[in-house]
Coordinates of C-alpha atoms in Angstrom, one line a residue:
X12 CA 93.3 102.2 106.2
X13 CA 90.7 104.8 107.0
X14 CA 91.2 107.3 109.8
X15 CA 88.0 106.4 111.6
X16 CA 88.7 102.7 111.6
X17 CA 92.2 103.2 112.8
X18 CA 91.2 105.4 115.7
X19 CA 88.4 103.2 116.9
X20 CA 90.6 100.1 116.8
X21 CA 93.3 102.1 118.6
X22 CA 90.8 103.1 121.3
X23 CA 90.0 99.5 122.1
X24 CA 93.6 98.3 121.9
X25 CA 94.7 101.0 124.3
X26 CA 92.1 100.0 126.9
X27 CA 93.0 96.3 126.6
X28 CA 90.5 94.6 128.8
X29 CA 87.1 93.6 127.4
X30 CA 85.2 95.2 130.3
X31 CA 86.6 98.6 129.2
X32 CA 85.2 98.4 125.7
X33 CA 81.7 99.5 126.5
X34 CA 82.7 102.7 128.4
X35 CA 85.1 103.5 125.5
X36 CA 82.4 103.2 123.0
X37 CA 80.2 105.4 125.2
X38 CA 82.9 108.1 125.2
X39 CA 83.3 107.9 121.5
X40 CA 79.6 108.3 121.1
X41 CA 79.6 111.5 123.2
X42 CA 77.7 110.2 126.1
X43 CA 77.0 107.3 128.5
X44 CA 75.0 104.3 127.6
X45 CA 72.7 102.5 130.0
X46 CA 73.5 99.0 128.9
X47 CA 76.3 97.5 126.8
X48 CA 75.3 96.9 123.2
X49 CA 76.6 93.4 123.4
X50 CA 77.1 91.1 126.3
X51 CA 80.4 89.3 126.5
X52 CA 78.8 85.9 126.1
X53 CA 77.2 87.0 122.8
X54 CA 80.4 88.0 121.1
X55 CA 82.1 85.4 118.8
X56 CA 85.4 83.7 119.7
X57 CA 88.4 83.9 117.4
X58 CA 91.6 81.9 117.2
X59 CA 94.4 83.1 119.5
X60 CA 97.0 85.5 118.0
X61 CA 100.2 83.6 117.3
X62 CA 102.9 84.9 119.6
X63 CA 105.2 85.6 116.6
X64 CA 102.6 88.1 115.3
X65 CA 103.0 90.3 118.4
X66 CA 105.7 93.0 118.8
X67 CA 107.6 94.2 121.9
X68 CA 106.0 95.6 125.0
X69 CA 105.4 99.3 125.3
X70 CA 106.7 101.5 128.0
X71 CA 104.6 103.4 130.6
X72 CA 104.0 106.2 128.1
X73 CA 102.5 103.8 125.6
X74 CA 105.2 103.4 123.0
X75 CA 108.2 101.3 122.1
X76 CA 111.2 102.7 120.3
X77 CA 114.0 100.5 118.9
X78 CA 116.9 100.4 116.5
X79 CA 116.3 98.9 113.0
X80 CA 119.9 99.3 111.9
X81 CA 122.6 101.8 112.8
X82 CA 120.9 105.3 113.0
X83 CA 117.5 104.2 111.7
X84 CA 114.8 103.7 114.4
X85 CA 111.2 102.6 114.6
X86 CA 108.5 103.6 117.1
X87 CA 105.2 101.8 117.7
X88 CA 102.1 102.0 119.9
X89 CA 101.4 98.4 119.0
X90 CA 98.9 99.4 116.3
X91 CA 100.8 102.0 114.2
X92 CA 104.4 102.3 113.3
X93 CA 106.6 105.3 112.3
X94 CA 110.3 105.5 111.6
X95 CA 113.0 108.1 112.0
X96 CA 116.6 108.6 110.9
X97 CA 119.1 110.5 113.0
X98 CA 121.7 112.5 111.1
X99 CA 124.3 115.1 111.9
X100 CA 122.0 117.8 110.5
X101 CA 118.8 116.7 112.3
X102 CA 116.1 114.0 112.3
X103 CA 114.1 112.7 109.3
X104 CA 110.7 111.4 110.4
X105 CA 108.7 108.9 108.2
X106 CA 105.0 109.3 108.9
X107 CA 103.4 110.9 112.0
X108 CA 100.5 108.7 113.2
X109 CA 98.2 110.7 115.5
X110 CA 97.7 107.7 117.8
X111 CA 101.4 107.9 118.6
X112 CA 101.2 111.7 118.7
X113 CA 103.5 113.5 121.1
X114 CA 105.2 110.1 121.8
X115 CA 107.0 110.6 118.4
X116 CA 109.0 113.5 119.8
X117 CA 109.5 111.7 123.1
X118 CA 111.0 108.7 121.4
X119 CA 113.2 110.9 119.3
X120 CA 114.3 112.8 122.4
X121 CA 115.1 109.5 124.1
X122 CA 117.3 108.2 121.3
X123 CA 118.9 111.6 120.7
X124 CA 119.8 112.0 124.4
X125 CA 121.3 108.4 124.5
X126 CA 123.4 109.0 121.4
X127 CA 124.3 112.6 121.8
X128 CA 122.7 113.7 118.5
X129 CA 120.2 116.4 117.5
X130 CA 116.5 115.8 118.4
X131 CA 115.3 118.4 115.9
X132 CA 113.0 117.1 113.2
X133 CA 114.0 118.8 110.0
X134 CA 112.2 116.6 107.4
X135 CA 109.0 114.6 107.4
X136 CA 108.2 112.1 104.7
X137 CA 104.6 111.2 103.9
X138 CA 104.0 107.5 103.0
X139 CA 100.5 108.5 101.7
X140 CA 97.7 110.9 102.5
X141 CA 95.6 109.0 105.0
X142 CA 95.1 110.7 108.3
X143 CA 95.8 107.6 110.4
X144 CA 99.4 107.8 109.2
X145 CA 100.2 111.5 108.9
X146 CA 97.5 113.1 111.0
X147 CA 100.1 114.1 113.6
X148 CA 102.2 116.0 111.0
X149 CA 101.1 119.4 112.3
X150 CA 102.8 118.7 115.7
X151 CA 106.1 119.5 114.0
X152 CA 105.3 123.0 113.0
X153 CA 105.9 125.0 109.8
X154 CA 109.7 124.8 109.7
X155 CA 109.9 121.2 108.7
X156 CA 110.4 120.2 105.1
X157 CA 107.6 117.8 104.2
X158 CA 108.1 115.4 101.2
X159 CA 105.6 113.3 99.4
X160 CA 104.4 112.1 96.0
X161 CA 102.8 114.8 93.7
X162 CA 99.5 113.0 94.1
X163 CA 100.0 113.3 97.9
X164 CA 100.0 117.1 97.6
X165 CA 96.9 117.1 95.3
X166 CA 95.0 115.0 97.8
X167 CA 96.0 117.0 100.9
X168 CA 95.0 120.2 99.2
X169 CA 91.7 118.6 98.5
X170 CA 91.3 117.4 102.1
X171 CA 92.2 120.8 103.5
X172 CA 93.0 119.2 106.9
X173 CA 95.1 121.5 109.2
X174 CA 96.6 118.4 110.8
X175 CA 98.1 117.4 107.5
X176 CA 100.1 120.2 105.9
X177 CA 100.8 119.7 102.2
X178 CA 104.3 118.6 101.2
X179 CA 106.9 121.2 100.3
X180 CA 108.8 118.8 98.0
X181 CA 107.0 116.5 95.6
X182 CA 108.0 114.0 92.9
X183 CA 106.4 111.8 90.3
X184 CA 108.5 108.7 89.9
X185 CA 111.6 108.9 92.1
X186 CA 113.3 111.2 94.6
X187 CA 116.6 110.8 96.4
X188 CA 116.5 112.4 99.8
X189 CA 119.9 113.4 101.1
X190 CA 120.2 114.7 104.7
X191 CA 123.3 114.8 106.9
X192 CA 125.3 112.4 104.9
X193 CA 122.4 109.9 104.7
X194 CA 120.5 108.7 101.6
X195 CA 116.9 107.6 101.3
X196 CA 115.3 106.5 98.0
X197 CA 111.6 107.4 97.5
X198 CA 109.7 105.9 94.6
X199 CA 106.2 105.4 93.1
X200 CA 105.6 102.2 91.3
X201 CA 101.9 102.8 90.6
X202 CA 98.8 102.9 92.7
X203 CA 98.3 100.2 95.4
X204 CA 96.7 101.0 98.8
X205 CA 96.3 104.6 97.5
X206 CA 97.3 106.5 94.4
X207 CA 100.0 108.3 96.4
X208 CA 101.4 105.4 98.5
X209 CA 105.2 105.3 98.0
X210 CA 108.1 102.8 98.6
X211 CA 110.7 104.2 101.0
X212 CA 114.1 102.4 100.7
X213 CA 117.0 102.8 103.1
X214 CA 119.8 101.2 101.0
X215 CA 122.4 101.7 103.7
X216 CA 120.2 100.2 106.4
X217 CA 118.9 97.1 104.6
X218 CA 115.3 98.4 105.2
X219 CA 112.2 99.0 103.1
X220 CA 109.1 100.9 104.3
X221 CA 105.9 100.4 102.4
X222 CA 102.9 101.3 104.5
X223 CA 99.6 99.4 104.3
X224 CA 101.1 96.9 101.8
X225 CA 101.7 94.1 104.3
X226 CA 101.0 94.1 108.0
X227 CA 103.7 91.6 109.2
X228 CA 102.3 88.6 111.0
X229 CA 98.7 89.6 110.3
X230 CA 96.1 89.3 107.5
X231 CA 94.9 92.5 105.9
X232 CA 92.4 94.8 107.7
X233 CA 88.8 94.6 106.8
X234 CA 88.0 94.4 103.0
X235 CA 91.6 93.9 101.9
X236 CA 93.0 96.9 103.8
X237 CA 90.4 99.2 102.1
X238 CA 92.9 99.3 99.2
X239 CA 91.9 101.7 96.5
X240 CA 93.6 99.8 93.7
X241 CA 93.1 96.1 94.1
X242 CA 95.3 94.8 91.2
X243 CA 98.0 97.2 92.2
X244 CA 97.9 96.0 95.8
X245 CA 98.1 92.4 94.7
X246 CA 101.2 93.2 92.7
X247 CA 102.8 95.3 95.5
X248 CA 104.4 92.4 97.5
X249 CA 106.4 91.4 94.4
X250 CA 107.5 95.0 93.9
X251 CA 108.8 95.1 97.5
X252 CA 110.7 91.9 97.1
X253 CA 112.4 93.3 94.0
X254 CA 114.3 95.7 96.4
X255 CA 117.3 94.5 98.5
X256 CA 116.3 94.6 102.1
X257 CA 116.3 92.6 105.3
X258 CA 114.0 94.7 107.6
X259 CA 110.5 95.8 106.6
X260 CA 108.3 98.6 108.1
X261 CA 104.7 98.1 107.2
X262 CA 103.1 100.9 109.3
X263 CA 100.9 98.6 111.5
X264 CA 100.5 96.0 114.1
X265 CA 103.6 96.6 116.3
X266 CA 106.5 94.7 114.9
X267 CA 109.0 94.8 112.0
X268 CA 108.7 92.4 109.1
X269 CA 111.1 90.1 107.2
X270 CA 111.3 88.9 103.7
X271 CA 109.7 85.6 104.9
X272 CA 106.8 87.6 106.2
X273 CA 106.3 89.2 102.7
X274 CA 106.6 85.8 101.0
X275 CA 103.9 84.3 103.3
X276 CA 101.6 87.2 102.7
X277 CA 102.1 87.0 99.0
X278 CA 101.2 83.3 99.1
X279 CA 98.2 84.1 101.2
X280 CA 96.9 86.4 98.5
X281 CA 97.7 83.8 95.8
X282 CA 95.7 81.2 97.7
X283 CA 92.7 83.4 98.0
X284 CA 92.8 84.4 94.3
X285 CA 93.1 80.7 93.2
X286 CA 90.1 79.8 95.3
X287 CA 88.1 82.8 94.1
X288 CA 88.8 81.9 90.5
X289 CA 87.6 78.3 91.1
X290 CA 84.5 79.6 92.8
X291 CA 83.4 81.2 89.5
X292 CA 83.0 77.8 87.9
X293 CA 82.5 75.5 90.9
X294 CA 79.7 77.3 92.7
X295 CA 76.4 77.0 90.7
X296 CA 74.3 80.2 90.8
X297 CA 71.1 78.5 89.8
X298 CA 69.7 77.5 93.2
X299 CA 70.0 81.1 94.5
X300 CA 68.2 82.7 91.6
X301 CA 65.5 80.0 91.5
X302 CA 64.8 80.6 95.2
X303 CA 64.7 84.4 95.2
X304 CA 63.1 85.0 91.9
X305 CA 62.9 88.6 91.0
X306 CA 64.6 89.7 94.2
X307 CA 67.9 89.9 92.4
X308 CA 70.0 91.3 95.3
X309 CA 69.0 88.5 97.6
X310 CA 70.1 86.0 95.0
X311 CA 73.4 87.8 94.3
X312 CA 74.1 88.2 98.0
X313 CA 73.7 84.5 98.8
X314 CA 75.5 83.4 95.7
X315 CA 78.5 85.6 96.5
X316 CA 78.4 84.5 100.1
X317 CA 78.7 80.9 98.9
X318 CA 81.6 81.8 96.6
X319 CA 83.4 83.6 99.4
X320 CA 82.9 80.6 101.7
X321 CA 84.2 78.2 99.0
X322 CA 87.3 80.3 98.4
X323 CA 88.1 81.5 101.9
X324 CA 87.4 78.3 103.9
X325 CA 90.6 76.4 102.9
X326 CA 92.7 79.6 103.3
X327 CA 91.4 80.2 106.8
X328 CA 92.2 76.7 107.8
X329 CA 95.7 76.9 106.3
X330 CA 96.7 80.2 107.8
X331 CA 95.1 80.0 111.3
X332 CA 98.0 80.0 113.7
X333 CA 100.3 81.4 110.9
X334 CA 98.8 84.9 110.3
X335 CA 96.9 86.6 113.1
X336 CA 93.1 87.1 112.5
X337 CA 93.0 84.7 109.5
X338 CA 89.5 83.7 110.8
X339 CA 88.5 87.4 111.3
X340 CA 89.1 89.2 108.0
X341 CA 89.9 86.6 105.3
X342 CA 86.2 86.5 104.3
X343 CA 86.1 90.2 103.6
X344 CA 89.4 90.2 101.7
X345 CA 88.2 87.3 99.6
X346 CA 85.0 89.2 98.6
X347 CA 87.1 92.2 97.4
X348 CA 89.5 90.0 95.5
X349 CA 86.6 88.1 94.0
X350 CA 85.0 91.3 92.8
X351 CA 88.3 92.5 91.4
X352 CA 88.8 89.3 89.5
X353 CA 85.4 89.8 87.9
X354 CA 85.5 93.6 87.4
X355 CA 89.1 94.4 86.8
X356 CA 90.4 91.2 85.2
X357 CA 87.1 90.4 83.4
X358 CA 87.0 86.7 84.4
X359 CA 83.4 85.3 84.3
X360 CA 82.4 88.1 81.8
X361 CA 79.7 86.7 79.6
X362 CA 78.6 88.5 76.4
X363 CA 75.0 87.8 75.4
X364 CA 74.8 86.0 72.1

């Protein structure tokens, strides 16, 4: 997800109550506003979030830290998730979301003190280059070994963001990280959310971390998670399920995932794709182009809106109460998948005779 979208959503989640949203927006805008942009009674209603989609409550400092298995832990602020592994030689941190910020070290200190182990972060693994997941990396100073895909280094050099130091260790396909008697397998299986997004497997902890691939219990964020490679992202759930794991860390939305979560998400995408493919033949473009004449974009916009409604409607109905925000973002994800079907897969391509 993009840094700006993550931070604005985080601001609203942190404040919680609807009455606090307007002042928060005023702060982000750099000044006070005389009247709210929207009155509460003009905002749409959405289906309640299924209780199973929500994670554990945060403490007074705004985070929750818990054990995944053995010496692997996860930390969340209810919007973002990072993980860390304690070892006899120090702590390996996986991502450093800026919204969690200094609470990362507080959580590590809490666990280290309880277990009598070192609280020193010696290694930091980048899932991918987006600032909303590694924008807190600089908090851990220069003497941390940072690890990421080779493309991760290229992109971070390009971005030149002091909050995101470039990795010291890079790899192309696969890298085995060994620290303090522990083993973590890092791999690239092609582009998905980004070109540098990796799969992080903890074989001795029955856990897989694949950030921004699936947000357990929720539908994807706006426009299919802003995924850079749509076909690669559609294929990613099957690639995660090819690994042996019980626990899943998806990087967002405040709870761990399961293999069942991944299977439900995979079926959700398949249902959208099936509907989108049918819309290419079942929705007739003629009325839209007749009505709007030479205003081509008006015709295209309304035609595609009809295709999206056709494909997304049954999916929203099926998954409301199953996946949180099915009625919020399924439309935008459907549009992205529909366009990928046309442009990447070539369905509905017509060559002039």
